[in-house]
Short mmCIF file of N, CA and C in Angstrom, two decimals:
data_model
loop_
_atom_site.label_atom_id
_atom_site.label_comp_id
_atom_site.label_asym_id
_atom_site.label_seq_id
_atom_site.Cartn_x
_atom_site.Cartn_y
_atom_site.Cartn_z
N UNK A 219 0.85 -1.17 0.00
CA UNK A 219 0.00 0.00 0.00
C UNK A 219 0.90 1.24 0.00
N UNK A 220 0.91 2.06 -1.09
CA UNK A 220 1.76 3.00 -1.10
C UNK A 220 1.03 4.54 -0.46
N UNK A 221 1.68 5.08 0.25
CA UNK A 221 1.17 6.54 0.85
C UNK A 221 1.39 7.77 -0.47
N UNK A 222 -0.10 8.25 -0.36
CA UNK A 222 -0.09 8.88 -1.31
C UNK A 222 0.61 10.70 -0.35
N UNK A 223 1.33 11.54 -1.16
CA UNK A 223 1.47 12.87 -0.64
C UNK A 223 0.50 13.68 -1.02
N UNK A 224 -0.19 14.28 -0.22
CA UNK A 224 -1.33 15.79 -0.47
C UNK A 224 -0.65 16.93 -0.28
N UNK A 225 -1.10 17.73 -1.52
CA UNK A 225 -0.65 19.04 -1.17
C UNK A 225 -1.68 20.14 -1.55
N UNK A 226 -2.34 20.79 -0.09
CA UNK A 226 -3.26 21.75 0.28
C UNK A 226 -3.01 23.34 -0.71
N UNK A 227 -3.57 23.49 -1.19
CA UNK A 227 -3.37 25.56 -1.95
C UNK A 227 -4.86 25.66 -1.33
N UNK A 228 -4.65 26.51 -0.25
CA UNK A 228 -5.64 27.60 -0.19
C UNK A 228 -6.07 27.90 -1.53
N UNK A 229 -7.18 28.84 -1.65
CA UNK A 229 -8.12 29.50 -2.65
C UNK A 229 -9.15 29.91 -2.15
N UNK A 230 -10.13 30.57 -2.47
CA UNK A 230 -10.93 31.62 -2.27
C UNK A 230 -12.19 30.77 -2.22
N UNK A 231 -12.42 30.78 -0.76
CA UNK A 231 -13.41 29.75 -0.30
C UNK A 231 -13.46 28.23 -0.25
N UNK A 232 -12.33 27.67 -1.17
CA UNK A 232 -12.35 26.39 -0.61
C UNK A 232 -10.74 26.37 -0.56
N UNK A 233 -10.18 24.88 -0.29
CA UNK A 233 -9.18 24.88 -0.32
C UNK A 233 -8.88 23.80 -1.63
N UNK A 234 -7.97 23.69 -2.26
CA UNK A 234 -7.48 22.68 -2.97
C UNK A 234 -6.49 21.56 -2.95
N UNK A 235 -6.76 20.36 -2.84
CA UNK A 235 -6.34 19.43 -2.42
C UNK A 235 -5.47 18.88 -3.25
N UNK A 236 -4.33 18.01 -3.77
CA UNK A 236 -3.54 17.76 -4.55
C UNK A 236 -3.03 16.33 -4.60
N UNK A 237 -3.13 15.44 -4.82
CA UNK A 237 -2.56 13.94 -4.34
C UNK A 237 -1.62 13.54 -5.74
N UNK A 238 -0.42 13.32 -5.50
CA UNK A 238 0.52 12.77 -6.36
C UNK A 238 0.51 12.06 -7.00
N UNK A 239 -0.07 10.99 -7.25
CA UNK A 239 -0.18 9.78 -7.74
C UNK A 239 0.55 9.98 -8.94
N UNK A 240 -0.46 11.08 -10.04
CA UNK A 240 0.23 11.18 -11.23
C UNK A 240 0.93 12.60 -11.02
N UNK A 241 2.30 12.55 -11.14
CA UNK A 241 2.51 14.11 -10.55
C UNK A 241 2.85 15.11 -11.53
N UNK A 242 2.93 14.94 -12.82
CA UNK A 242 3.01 15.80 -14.00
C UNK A 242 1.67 16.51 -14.44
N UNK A 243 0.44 15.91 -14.12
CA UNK A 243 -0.71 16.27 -13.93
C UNK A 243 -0.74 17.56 -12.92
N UNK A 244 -0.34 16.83 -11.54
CA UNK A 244 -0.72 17.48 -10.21
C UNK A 244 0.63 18.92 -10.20
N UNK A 245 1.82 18.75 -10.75
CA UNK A 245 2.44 19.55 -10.95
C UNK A 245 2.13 20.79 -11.84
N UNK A 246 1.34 20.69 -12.85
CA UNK A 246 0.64 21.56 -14.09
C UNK A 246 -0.27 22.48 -13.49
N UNK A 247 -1.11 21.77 -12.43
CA UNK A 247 -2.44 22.22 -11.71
C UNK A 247 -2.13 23.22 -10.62
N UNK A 248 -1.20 22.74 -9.82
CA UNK A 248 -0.29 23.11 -8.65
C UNK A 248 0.22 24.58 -8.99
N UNK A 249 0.68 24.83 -10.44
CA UNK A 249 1.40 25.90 -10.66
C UNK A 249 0.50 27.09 -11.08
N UNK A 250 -0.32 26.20 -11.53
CA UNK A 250 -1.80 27.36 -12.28
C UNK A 250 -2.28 27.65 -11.46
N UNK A 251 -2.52 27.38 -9.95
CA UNK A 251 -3.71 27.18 -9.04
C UNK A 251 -2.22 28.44 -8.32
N UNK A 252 -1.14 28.37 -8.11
CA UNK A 252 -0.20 28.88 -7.61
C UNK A 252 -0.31 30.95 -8.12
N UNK A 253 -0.63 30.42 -9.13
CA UNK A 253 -0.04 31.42 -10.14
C UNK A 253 -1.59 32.71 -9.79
N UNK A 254 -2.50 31.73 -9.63
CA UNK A 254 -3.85 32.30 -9.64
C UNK A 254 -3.62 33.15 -8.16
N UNK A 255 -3.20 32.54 -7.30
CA UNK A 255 -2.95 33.42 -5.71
C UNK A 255 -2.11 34.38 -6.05
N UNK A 256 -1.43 34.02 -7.02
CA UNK A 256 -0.35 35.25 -6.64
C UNK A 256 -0.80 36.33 -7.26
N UNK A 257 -1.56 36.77 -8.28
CA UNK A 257 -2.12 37.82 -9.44
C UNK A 257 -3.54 38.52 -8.74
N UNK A 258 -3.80 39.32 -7.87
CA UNK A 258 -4.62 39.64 -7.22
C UNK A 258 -5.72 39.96 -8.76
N UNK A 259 -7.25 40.25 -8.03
CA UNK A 259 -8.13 40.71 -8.74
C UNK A 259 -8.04 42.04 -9.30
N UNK A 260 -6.94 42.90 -8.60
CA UNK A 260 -6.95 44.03 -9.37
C UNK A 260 -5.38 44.97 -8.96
N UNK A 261 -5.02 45.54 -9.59
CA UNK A 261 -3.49 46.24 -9.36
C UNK A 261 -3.52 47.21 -7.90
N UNK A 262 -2.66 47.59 -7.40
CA UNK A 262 -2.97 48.58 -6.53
C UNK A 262 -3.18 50.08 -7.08
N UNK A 263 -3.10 50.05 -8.80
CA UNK A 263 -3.49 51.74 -9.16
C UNK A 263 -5.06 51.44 -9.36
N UNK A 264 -5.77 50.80 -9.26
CA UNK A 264 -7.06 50.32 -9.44
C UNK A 264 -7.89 50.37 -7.91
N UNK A 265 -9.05 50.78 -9.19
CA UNK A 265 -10.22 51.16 -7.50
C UNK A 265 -10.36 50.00 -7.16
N UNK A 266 -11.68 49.36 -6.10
CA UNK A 266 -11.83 48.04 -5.95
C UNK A 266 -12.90 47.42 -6.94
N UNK A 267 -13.04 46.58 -7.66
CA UNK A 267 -13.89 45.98 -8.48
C UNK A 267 -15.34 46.59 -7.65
N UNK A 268 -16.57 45.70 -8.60
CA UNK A 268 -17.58 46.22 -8.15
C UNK A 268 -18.01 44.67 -7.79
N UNK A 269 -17.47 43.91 -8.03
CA UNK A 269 -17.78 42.47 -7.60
C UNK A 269 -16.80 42.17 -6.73
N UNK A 270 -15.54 42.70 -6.36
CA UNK A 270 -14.89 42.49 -5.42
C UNK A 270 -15.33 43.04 -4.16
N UNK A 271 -15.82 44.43 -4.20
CA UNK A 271 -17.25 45.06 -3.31
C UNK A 271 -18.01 44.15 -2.82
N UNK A 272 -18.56 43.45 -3.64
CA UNK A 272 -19.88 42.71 -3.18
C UNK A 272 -19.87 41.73 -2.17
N UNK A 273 -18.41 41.25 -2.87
CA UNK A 273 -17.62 39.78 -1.83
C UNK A 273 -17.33 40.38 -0.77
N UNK A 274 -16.91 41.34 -0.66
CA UNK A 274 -16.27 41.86 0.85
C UNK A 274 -17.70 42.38 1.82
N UNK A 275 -18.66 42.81 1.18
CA UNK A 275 -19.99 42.81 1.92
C UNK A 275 -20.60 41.29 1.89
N UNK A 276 -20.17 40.59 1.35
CA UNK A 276 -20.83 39.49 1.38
C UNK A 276 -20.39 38.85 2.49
N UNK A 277 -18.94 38.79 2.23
CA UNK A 277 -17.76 38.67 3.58
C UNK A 277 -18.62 39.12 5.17
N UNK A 278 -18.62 40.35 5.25
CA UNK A 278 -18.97 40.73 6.32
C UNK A 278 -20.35 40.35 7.09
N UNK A 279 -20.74 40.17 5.93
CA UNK A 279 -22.68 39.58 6.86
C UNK A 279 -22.33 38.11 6.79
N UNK A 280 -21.38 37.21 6.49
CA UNK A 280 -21.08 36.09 6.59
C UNK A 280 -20.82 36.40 7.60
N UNK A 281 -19.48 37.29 8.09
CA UNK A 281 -19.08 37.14 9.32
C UNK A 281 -19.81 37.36 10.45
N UNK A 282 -20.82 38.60 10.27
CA UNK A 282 -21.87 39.03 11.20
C UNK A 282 -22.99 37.70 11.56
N UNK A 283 -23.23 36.71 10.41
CA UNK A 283 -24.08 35.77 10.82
C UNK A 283 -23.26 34.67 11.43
N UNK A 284 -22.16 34.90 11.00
CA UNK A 284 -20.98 33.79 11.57
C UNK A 284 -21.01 33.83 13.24
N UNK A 285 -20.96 35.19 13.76
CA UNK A 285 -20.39 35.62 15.16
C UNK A 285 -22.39 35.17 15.78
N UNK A 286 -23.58 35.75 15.00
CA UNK A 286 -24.56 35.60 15.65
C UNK A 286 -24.48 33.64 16.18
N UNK A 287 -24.40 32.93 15.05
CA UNK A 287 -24.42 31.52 15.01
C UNK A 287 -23.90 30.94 16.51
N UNK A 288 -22.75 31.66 16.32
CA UNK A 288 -21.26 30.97 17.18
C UNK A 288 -22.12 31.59 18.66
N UNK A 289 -22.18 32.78 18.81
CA UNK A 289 -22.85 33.06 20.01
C UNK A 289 -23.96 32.05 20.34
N UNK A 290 -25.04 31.99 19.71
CA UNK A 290 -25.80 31.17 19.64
C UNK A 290 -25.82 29.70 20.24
N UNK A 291 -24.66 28.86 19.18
CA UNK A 291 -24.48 27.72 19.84
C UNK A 291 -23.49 27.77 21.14
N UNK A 292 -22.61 28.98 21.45
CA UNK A 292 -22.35 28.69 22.88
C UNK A 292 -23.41 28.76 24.27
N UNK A 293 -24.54 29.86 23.54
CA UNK A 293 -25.26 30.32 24.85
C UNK A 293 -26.16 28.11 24.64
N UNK A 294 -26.56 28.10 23.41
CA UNK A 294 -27.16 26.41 23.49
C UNK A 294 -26.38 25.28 24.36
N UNK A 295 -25.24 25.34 24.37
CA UNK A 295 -24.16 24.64 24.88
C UNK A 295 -24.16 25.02 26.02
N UNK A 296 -24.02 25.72 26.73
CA UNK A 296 -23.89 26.38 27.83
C UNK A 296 -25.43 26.43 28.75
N UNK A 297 -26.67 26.36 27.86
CA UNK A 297 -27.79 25.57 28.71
C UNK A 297 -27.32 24.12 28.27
N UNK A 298 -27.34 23.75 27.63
CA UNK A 298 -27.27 21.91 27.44
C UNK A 298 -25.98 21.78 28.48
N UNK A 299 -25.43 22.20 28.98
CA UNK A 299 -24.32 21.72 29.80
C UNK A 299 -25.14 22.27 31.12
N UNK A 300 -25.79 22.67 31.64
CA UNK A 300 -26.45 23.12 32.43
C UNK A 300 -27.14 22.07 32.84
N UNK A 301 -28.02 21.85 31.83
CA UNK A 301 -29.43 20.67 31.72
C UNK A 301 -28.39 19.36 32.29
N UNK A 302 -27.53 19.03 31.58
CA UNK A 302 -26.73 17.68 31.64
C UNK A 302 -26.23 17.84 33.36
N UNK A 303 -25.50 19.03 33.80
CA UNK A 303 -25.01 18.73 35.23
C UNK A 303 -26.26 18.55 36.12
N UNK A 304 -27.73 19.20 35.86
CA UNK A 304 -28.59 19.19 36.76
C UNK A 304 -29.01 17.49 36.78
N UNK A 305 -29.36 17.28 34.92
CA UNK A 305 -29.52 15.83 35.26
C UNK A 305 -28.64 14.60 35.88
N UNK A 306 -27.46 15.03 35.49
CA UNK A 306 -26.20 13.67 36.28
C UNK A 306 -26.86 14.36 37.85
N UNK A 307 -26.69 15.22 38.32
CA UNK A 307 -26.69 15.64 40.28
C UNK A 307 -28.02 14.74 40.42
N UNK A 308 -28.99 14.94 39.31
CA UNK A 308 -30.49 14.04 40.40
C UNK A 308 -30.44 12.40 39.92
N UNK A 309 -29.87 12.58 38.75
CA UNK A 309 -29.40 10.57 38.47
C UNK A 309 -28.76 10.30 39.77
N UNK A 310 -27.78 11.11 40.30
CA UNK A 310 -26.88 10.56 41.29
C UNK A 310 -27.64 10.53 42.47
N UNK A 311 -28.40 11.52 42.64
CA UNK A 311 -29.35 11.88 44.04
C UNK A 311 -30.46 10.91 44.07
N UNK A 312 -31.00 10.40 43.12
CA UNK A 312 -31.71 9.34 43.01
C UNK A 312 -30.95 7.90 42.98
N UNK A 313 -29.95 7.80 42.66
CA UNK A 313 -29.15 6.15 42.73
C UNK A 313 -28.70 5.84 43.89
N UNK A 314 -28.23 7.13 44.79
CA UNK A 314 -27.81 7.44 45.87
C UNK A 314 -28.88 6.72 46.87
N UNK A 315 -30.25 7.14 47.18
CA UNK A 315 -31.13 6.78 47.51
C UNK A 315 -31.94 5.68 47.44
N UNK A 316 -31.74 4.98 46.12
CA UNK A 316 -32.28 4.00 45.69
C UNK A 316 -30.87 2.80 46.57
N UNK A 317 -30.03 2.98 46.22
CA UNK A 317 -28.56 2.61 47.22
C UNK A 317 -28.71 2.02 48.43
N UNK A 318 -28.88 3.13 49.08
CA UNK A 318 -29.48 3.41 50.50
C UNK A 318 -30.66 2.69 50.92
N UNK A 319 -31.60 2.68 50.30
CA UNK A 319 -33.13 1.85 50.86
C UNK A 319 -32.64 0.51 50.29
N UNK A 320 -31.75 0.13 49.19
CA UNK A 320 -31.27 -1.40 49.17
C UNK A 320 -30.57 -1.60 50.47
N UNK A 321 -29.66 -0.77 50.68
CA UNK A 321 -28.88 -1.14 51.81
C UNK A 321 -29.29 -1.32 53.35
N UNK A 322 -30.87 -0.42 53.62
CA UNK A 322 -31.17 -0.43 55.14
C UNK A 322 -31.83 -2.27 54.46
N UNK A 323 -32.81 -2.30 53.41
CA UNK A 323 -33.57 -3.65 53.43
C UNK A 323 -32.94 -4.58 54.10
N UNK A 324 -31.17 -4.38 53.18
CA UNK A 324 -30.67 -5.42 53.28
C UNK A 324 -29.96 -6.02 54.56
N UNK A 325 -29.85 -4.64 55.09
CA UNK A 325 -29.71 -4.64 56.59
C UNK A 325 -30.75 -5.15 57.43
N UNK A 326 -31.93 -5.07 57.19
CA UNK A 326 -33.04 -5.72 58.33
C UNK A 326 -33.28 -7.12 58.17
N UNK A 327 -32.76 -7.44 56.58
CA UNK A 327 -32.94 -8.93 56.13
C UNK A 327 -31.80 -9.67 56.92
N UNK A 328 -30.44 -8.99 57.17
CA UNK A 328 -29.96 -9.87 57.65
C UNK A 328 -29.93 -9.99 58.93
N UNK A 329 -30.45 -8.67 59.76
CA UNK A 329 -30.71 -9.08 60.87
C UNK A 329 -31.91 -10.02 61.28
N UNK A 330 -32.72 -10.07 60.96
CA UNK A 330 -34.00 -11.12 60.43
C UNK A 330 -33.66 -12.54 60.82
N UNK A 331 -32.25 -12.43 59.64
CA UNK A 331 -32.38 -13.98 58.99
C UNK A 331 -31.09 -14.39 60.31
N UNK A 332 -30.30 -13.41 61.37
CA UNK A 332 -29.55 -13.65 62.11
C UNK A 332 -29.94 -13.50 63.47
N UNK A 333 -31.31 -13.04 63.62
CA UNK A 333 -31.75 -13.21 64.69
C UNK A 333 -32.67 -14.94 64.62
N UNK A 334 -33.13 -15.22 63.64
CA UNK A 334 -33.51 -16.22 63.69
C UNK A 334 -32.64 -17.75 64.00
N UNK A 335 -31.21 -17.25 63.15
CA UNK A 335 -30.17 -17.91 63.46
C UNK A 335 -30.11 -18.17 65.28
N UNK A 336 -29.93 -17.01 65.56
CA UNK A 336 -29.48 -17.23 66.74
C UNK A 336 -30.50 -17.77 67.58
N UNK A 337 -31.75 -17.85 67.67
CA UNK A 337 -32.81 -18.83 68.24
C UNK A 337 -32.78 -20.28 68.11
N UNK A 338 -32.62 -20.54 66.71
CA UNK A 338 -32.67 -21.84 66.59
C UNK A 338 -31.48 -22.59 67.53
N UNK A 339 -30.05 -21.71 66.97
CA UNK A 339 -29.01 -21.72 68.08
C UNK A 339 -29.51 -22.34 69.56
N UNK A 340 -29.78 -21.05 70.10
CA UNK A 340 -29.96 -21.46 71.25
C UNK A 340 -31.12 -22.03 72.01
N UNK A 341 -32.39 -22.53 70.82
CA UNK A 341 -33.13 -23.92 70.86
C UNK A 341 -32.40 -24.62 71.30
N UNK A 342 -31.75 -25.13 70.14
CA UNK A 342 -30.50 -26.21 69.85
C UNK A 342 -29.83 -26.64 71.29
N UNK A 343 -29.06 -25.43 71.34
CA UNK A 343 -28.34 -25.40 72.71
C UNK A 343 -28.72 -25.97 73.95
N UNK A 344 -29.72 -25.36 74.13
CA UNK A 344 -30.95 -26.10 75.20
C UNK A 344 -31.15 -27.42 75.32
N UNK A 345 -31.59 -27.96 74.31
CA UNK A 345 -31.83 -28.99 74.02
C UNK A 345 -31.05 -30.01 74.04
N UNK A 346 -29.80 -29.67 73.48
CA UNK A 346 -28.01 -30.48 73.79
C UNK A 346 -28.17 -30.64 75.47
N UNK A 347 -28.34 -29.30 75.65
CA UNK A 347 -27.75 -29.23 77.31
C UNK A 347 -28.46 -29.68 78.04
N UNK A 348 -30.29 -30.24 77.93
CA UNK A 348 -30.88 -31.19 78.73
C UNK A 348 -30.68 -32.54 78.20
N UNK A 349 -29.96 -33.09 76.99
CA UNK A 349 -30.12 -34.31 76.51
C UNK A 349 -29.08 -34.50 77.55
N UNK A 350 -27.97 -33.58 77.58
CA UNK A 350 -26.70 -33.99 78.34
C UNK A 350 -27.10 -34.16 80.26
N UNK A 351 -28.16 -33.45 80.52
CA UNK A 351 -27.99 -33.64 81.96
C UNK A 351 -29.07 -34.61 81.95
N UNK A 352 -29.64 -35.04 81.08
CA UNK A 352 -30.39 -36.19 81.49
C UNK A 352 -29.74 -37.48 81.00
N UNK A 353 -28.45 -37.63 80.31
CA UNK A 353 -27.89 -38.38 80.11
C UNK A 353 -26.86 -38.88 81.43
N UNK A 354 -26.33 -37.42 81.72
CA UNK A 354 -25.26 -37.68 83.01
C UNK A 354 -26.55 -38.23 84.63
N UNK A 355 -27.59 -38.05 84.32
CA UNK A 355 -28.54 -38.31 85.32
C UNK A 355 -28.95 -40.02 85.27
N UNK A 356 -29.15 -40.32 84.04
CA UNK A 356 -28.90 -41.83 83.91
C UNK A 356 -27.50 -42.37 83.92
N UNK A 357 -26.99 -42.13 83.71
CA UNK A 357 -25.35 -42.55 83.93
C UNK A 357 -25.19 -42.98 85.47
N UNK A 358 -25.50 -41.80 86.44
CA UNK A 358 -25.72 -42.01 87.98
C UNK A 358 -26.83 -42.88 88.31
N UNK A 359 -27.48 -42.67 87.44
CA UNK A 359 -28.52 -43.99 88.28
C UNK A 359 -28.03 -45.03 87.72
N UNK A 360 -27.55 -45.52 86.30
CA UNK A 360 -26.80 -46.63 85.94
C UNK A 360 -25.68 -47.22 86.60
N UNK A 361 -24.81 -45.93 87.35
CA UNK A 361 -23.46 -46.15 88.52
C UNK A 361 -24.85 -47.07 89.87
N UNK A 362 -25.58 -46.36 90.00
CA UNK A 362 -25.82 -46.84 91.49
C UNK A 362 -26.23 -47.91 91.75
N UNK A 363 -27.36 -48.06 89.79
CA UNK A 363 -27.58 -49.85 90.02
C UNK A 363 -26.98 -50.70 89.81
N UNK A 364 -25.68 -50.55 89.35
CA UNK A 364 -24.25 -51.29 89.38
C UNK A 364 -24.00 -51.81 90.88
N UNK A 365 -23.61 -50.24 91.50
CA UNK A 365 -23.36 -50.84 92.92
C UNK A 365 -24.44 -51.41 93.54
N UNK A 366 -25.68 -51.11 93.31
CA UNK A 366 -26.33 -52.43 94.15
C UNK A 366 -26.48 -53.69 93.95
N UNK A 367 -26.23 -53.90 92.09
CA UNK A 367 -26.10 -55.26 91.83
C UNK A 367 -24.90 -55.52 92.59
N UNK A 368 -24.04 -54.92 92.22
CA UNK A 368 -22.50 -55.31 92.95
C UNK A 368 -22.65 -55.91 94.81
N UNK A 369 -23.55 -55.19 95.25
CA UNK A 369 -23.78 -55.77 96.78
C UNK A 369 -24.59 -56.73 96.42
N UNK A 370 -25.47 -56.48 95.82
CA UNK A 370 -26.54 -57.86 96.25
C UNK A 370 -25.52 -59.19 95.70
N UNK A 371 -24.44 -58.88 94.56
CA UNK A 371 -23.94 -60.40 94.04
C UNK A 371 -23.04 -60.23 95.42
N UNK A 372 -22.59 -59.87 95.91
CA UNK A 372 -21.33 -59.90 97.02
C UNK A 372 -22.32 -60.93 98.09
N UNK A 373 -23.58 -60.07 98.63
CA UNK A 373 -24.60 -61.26 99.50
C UNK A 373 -24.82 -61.95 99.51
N UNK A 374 -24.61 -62.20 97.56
CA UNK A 374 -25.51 -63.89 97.19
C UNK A 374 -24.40 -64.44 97.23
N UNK A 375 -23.10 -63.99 97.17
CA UNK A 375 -21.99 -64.82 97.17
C UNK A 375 -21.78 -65.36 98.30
N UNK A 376 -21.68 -64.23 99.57
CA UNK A 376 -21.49 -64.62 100.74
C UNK A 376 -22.76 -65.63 101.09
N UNK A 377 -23.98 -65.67 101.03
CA UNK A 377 -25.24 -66.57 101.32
C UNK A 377 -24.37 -67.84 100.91
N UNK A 378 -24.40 -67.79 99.34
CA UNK A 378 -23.80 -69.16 98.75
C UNK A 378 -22.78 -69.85 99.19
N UNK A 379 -21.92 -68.55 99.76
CA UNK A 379 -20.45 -69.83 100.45
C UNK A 379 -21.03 -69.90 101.85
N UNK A 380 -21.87 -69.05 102.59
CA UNK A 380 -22.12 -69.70 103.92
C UNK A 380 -23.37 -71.22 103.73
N UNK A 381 -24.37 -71.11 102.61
CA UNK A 381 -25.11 -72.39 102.33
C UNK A 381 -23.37 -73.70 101.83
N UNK A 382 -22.53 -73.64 101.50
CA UNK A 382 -22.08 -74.07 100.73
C UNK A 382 -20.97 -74.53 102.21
N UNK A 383 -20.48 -73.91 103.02
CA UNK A 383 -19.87 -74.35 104.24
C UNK A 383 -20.53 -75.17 105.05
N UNK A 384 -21.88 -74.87 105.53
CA UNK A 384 -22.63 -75.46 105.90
C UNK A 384 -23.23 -76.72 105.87
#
């Protein structure tokens, strides 16, 4: 892909553009278009044309509608930049808020769902802690009917060796 060179000549209302490709062409054009800037519309012993007049009033209410325009779209710009900061401040003042009431919800949900936690908890807890003292409560009565089996076999033993001496 070869880069083509442009070469810009001002001119009188537009500009002229030039691309090399063929440059004996663009060189011919270049010099005429050159030649044309340099040769004003009229000598300096010469009044001003009467069409060169016209352009230069034409000029000026261009420029006069130019400056109304430009004023124009700054004072437009300058409300539309207005409009835009008021709307981002209440997008934000509203997301802000919308934020916020997610965040208390989500705050009562989890206290909710952590107070409930903690009941079942200490259901739970409860419930461990009487299985356990009614476990250690049979345990002692399981110790004691040990030891009374333990005496009564000691009695029947002693009965048996005193039937058994006898």
């Amino acid at each position: 892909m070869a880069l083509k060179k442009l070469k810009v000549i001002p001119k009188e209302g537009y500009l002229l553009l030039l691309d090399f490709d063929d440059e004996d062409d663009d060189i011919k054009v270049s010099e005429e278009a050159l030649s044309e800037v340099k040769s004003p519309a009229f000598d300096k012993n010469e009044n001003i044309s009467p069409q060169a007049e016209a352009d230069e009033d034409m000029g000026d209410e261009v420029d006069s509608m130019l400056d109304k325009s430009e004023d124009d779209i700054y004072k437009t710009l300058h409300i539309k930049r207005k409009w835009m900061e008021t709307y981002v401040k209440e997008s934000f003042k509203g997301s802000n808020q919308k934020l916020e009431r997610f965040c208390k919800t989500n705050e009562r949900e989890r206290k909710n769902i952590n107070n409930k936690f903690c009941e079942q908890y200490i259901t739970t807890f409860q419930k461990s802690d009487m299985d356990v003292q009614k476990f250690n409560e049979e345990k002692n009565s399981c110790q004691k009917e040990q030891q009374a089996l333990k005496l009564s076999k000691c009695s029947q033993n002693q009965t048996l060796e005193a039937v058994k001496d006898a």
